Structures are given as structure tokens and as C-alpha cells.
Short mmCIF file of C-alpha atoms in Angstrom, two decimals:
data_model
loop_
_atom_site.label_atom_id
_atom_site.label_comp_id
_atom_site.label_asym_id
_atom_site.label_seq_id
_atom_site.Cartn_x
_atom_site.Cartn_y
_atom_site.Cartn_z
CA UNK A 1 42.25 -130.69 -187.77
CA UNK A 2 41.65 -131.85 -191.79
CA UNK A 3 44.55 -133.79 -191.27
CA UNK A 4 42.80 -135.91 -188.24
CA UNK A 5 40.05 -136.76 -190.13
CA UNK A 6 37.82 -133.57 -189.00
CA UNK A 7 35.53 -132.77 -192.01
CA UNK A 8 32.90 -130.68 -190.07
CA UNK A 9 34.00 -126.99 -189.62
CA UNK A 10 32.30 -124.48 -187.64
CA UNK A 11 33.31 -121.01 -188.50
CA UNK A 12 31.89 -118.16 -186.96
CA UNK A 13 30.94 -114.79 -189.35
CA UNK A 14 30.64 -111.61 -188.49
CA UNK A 15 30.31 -108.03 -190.24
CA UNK A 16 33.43 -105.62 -190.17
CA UNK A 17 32.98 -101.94 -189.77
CA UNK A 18 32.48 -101.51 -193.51
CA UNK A 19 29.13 -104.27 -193.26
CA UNK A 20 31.60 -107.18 -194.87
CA UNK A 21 31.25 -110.84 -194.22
CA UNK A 22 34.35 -112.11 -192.04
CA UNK A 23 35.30 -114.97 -190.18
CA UNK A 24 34.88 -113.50 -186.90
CA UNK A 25 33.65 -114.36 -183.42
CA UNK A 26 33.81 -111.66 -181.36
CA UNK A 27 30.64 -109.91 -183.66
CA UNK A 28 30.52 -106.76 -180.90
CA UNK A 29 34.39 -105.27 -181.86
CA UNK A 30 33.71 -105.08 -185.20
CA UNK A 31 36.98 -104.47 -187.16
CA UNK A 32 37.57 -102.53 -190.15
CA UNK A 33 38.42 -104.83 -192.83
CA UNK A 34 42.37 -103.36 -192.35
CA UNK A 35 42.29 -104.37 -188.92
CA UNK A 36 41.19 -107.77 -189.91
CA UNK A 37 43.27 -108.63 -192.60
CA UNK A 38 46.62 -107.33 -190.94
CA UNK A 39 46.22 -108.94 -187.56
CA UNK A 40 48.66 -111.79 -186.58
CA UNK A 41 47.19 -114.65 -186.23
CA UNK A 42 49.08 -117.28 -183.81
CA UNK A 43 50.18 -120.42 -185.44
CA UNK A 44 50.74 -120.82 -188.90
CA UNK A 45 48.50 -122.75 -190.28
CA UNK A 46 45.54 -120.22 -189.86
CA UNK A 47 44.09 -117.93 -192.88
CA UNK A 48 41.48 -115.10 -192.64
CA UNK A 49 38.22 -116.20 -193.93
CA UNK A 50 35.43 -114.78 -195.97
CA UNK A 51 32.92 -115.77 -198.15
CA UNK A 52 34.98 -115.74 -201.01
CA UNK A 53 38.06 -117.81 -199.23
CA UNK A 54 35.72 -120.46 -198.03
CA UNK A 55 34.08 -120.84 -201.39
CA UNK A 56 36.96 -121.07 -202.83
CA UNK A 57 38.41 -124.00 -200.15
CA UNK A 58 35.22 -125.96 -201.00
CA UNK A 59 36.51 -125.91 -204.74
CA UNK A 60 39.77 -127.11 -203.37
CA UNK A 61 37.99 -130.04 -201.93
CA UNK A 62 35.10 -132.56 -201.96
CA UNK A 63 35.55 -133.88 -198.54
CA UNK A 64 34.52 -131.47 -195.97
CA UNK A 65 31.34 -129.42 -194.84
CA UNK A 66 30.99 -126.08 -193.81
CA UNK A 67 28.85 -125.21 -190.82
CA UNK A 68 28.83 -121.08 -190.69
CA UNK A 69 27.28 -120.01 -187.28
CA UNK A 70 26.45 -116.39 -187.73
CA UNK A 71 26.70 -113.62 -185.58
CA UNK A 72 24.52 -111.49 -188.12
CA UNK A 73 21.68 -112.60 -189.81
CA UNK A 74 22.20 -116.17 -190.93
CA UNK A 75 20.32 -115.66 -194.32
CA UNK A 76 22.79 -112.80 -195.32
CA UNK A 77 25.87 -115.59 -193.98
CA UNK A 78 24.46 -118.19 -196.24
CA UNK A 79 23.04 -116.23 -199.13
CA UNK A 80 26.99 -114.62 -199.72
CA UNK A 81 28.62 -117.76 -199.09
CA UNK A 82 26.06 -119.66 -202.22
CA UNK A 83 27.06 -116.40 -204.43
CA UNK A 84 30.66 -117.08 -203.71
CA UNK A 85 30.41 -120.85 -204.14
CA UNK A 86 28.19 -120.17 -207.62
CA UNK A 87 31.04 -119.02 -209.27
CA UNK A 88 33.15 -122.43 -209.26
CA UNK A 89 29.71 -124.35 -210.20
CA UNK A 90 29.79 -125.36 -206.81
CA UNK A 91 26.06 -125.81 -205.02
CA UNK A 92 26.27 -124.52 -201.91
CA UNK A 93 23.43 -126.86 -200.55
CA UNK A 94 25.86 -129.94 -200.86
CA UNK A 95 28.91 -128.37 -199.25
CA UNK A 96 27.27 -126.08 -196.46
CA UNK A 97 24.67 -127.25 -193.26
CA UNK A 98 23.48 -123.87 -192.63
CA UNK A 99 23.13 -123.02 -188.53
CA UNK A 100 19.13 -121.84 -187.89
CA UNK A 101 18.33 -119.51 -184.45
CA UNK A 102 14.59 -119.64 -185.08
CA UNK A 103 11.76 -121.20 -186.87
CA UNK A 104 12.42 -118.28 -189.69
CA UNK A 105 15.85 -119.48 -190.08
CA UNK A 106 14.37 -122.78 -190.68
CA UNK A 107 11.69 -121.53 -193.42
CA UNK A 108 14.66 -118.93 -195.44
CA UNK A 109 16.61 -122.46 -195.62
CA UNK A 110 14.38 -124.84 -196.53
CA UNK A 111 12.75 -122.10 -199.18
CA UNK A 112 16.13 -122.00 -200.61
CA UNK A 113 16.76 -125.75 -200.88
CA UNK A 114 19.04 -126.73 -198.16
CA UNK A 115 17.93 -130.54 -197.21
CA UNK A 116 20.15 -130.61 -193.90
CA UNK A 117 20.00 -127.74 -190.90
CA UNK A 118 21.68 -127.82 -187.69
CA UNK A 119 19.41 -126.20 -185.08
CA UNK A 120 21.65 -123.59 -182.55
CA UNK A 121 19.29 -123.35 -179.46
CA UNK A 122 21.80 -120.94 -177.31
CA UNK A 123 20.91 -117.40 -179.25
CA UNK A 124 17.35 -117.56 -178.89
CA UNK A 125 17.45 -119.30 -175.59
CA UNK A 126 15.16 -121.78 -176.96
CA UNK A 127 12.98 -123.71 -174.56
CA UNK A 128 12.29 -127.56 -174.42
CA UNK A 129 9.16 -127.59 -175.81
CA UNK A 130 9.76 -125.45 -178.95
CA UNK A 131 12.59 -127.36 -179.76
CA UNK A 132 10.87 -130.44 -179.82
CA UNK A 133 7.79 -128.97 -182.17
CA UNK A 134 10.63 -127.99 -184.16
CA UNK A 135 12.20 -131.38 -184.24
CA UNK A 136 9.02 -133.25 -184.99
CA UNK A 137 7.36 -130.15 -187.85
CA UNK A 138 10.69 -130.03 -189.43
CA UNK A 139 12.31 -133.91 -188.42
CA UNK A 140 13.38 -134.29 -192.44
CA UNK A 141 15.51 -131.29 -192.98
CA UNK A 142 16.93 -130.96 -189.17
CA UNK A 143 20.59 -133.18 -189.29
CA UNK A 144 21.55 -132.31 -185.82
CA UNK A 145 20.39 -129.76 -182.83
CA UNK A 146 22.91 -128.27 -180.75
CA UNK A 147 22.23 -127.71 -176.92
CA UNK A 148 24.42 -125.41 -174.96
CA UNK A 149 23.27 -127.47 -171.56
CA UNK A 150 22.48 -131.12 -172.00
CA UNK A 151 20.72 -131.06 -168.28
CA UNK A 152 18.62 -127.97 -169.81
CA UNK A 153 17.48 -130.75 -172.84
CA UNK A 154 17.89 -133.83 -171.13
CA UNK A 155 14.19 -134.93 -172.16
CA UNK A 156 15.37 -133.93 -175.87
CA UNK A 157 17.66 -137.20 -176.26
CA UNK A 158 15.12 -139.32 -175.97
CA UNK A 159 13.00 -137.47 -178.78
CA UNK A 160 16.21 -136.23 -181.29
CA UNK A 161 17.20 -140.66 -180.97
CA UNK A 162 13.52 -141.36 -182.36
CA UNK A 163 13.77 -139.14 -185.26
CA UNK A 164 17.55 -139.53 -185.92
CA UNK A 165 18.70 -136.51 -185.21
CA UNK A 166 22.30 -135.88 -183.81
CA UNK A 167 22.39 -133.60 -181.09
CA UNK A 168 25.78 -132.39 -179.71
CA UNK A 169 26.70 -129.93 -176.95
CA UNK A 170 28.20 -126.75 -177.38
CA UNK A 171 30.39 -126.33 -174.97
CA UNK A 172 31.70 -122.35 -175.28
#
């Protein structure tokens, strides 16, 4: 998708059996880190990701963002993937628009410098009106919002235009 002109990638994480970061969506099977590293993979083109990989792809290149959507806590997703990054001199903050679940979320990454958050509402199951005090407390660190319903937000559009935030619909 690089090749298209995609520079936004949304990579799930997950913990294997031995409490390592992977690249992993389906968070309840928990592999071992065996398992996950000897699977076939369809296509070609695909590689096995972990904090260490992905820092070391944003070394490879200036051009493209990384937006991790955890399936563990988010601070532990984004807190190994700065380590990782740290050791190519690489700021994590400039590469990386960390996914927040909850006003916490928001807090850890703001605390720790980040100056762009997407907002997930579909783990929390995060009503209207909290996302919009969200939106308007935290309207100059929030880059986008995504909605898993756009009928469940539809008075958010309005609101997210005002402030300039992008929302976009996730849609699995």
C-alpha cells in the first residue's frame, strides 16, 4: 500500500504467551512467540512485526506514520515502540500518532509529549457526549477520532469540522 501513496499504517499489537509485543490482532489466541514467528503468512510482501521491526522501518524511512492500535494497554504499545525507536535517534513523537481508549490514554500521551492522538471510540464504547468533552478539553492534541458507527456520532461531524479534527469510520 506504500507504493500507492498510503503513509498512514494501522497495525494492531498484541502480547504473545511469553508477555512480548507483536503485531497481532486476534489479542485472545495469544501465540507463543514460536508460533508467531514460524507461521506462513499469505502473500509475500508481509513481515512479522514488533517493536523493534517497526522502529527499525521508521529508520528506513521519513515518509510514513505509524498508528499502533493496541489490544493491551496502549501505554506499554507506545512506551516499547519509543525505546525501540530511541536507539536510531529517532523521536517517536514525530513518527507515531498513538491510538487513546480513554481520557487516561489521553493524559499518559500528552504527559509524554505526543502533540497528535487519534481517539478509538469502539473499546470503551464511548458515548456522544464524552466524546465531544473530549474533543473540545483536549481539541489541540486530538488529530482525528475514529467512530465505529457514523449514525451512532452523526451529531459529532458537525463538532470534529469546527475544531478540525478528522474523523474516519472504522469499518471492522
Amino acid at each position: 500500500y506504500y507504493k500507492l501513496g498510503c503513509r498512514l499504517f494501522e497495525v494492531d499489537f498484541s502480547l504473545s504467551k511469553e508477555g512480548q509485543i507483536i503485531a497481532y490482532h486476534d489479542y485472545w489466541k495469544k501465540p507463543t512467540l514460536d508460533e508467531f514467528y514460524s507461521r506462513k503468512i499469505k502473500g509475500s510482501n508481509f513481515i512479522y512485526l514488533d517493536p523493534t521491526t517497526v522502529a527499525n522501518m521508521l529508520f528506513g524511512s521519513d515518509n510514513w506514520y505509524l498508528i499502533p492500535d493496541s489490544k493491551v494497554s496502549a501505554i506499554l504499545v507506545i512506551d516499547s515502540i519509543c525505546k525501540e525507536t530511541k536507539k536510531h535517534n529517532l523521536n517517536c513523537i514525530d513518527r507515531v500518532l498513538p491510538m487513546a481508549y480513554n481520557k487516561i490514554d489521553i493524559e499518559n500521551f500528552k504527559n509524554r509529549g505526543f502533540t497528535k492522538i487519534i481517539i478509538a471510540t469502539y473499546r470503551d464504547n464511548m458515548s456522544s457526549h464524552t466524546l465531544n468533552t473530549l474533543m473540545y478539553f483536549y481539541k489541540n492534541i486530538i488529530y482525528s477520532v475514529m467512530v465505529p458507527d457514523y449514525k451512532k456520532y452523526s451529531l459529532l461531524l458537525p463538532i470534529a469540522q469546527k475544531l478540525n479534527i478528522n474523523v474516519y469510520i472504522h469499518t471492522i
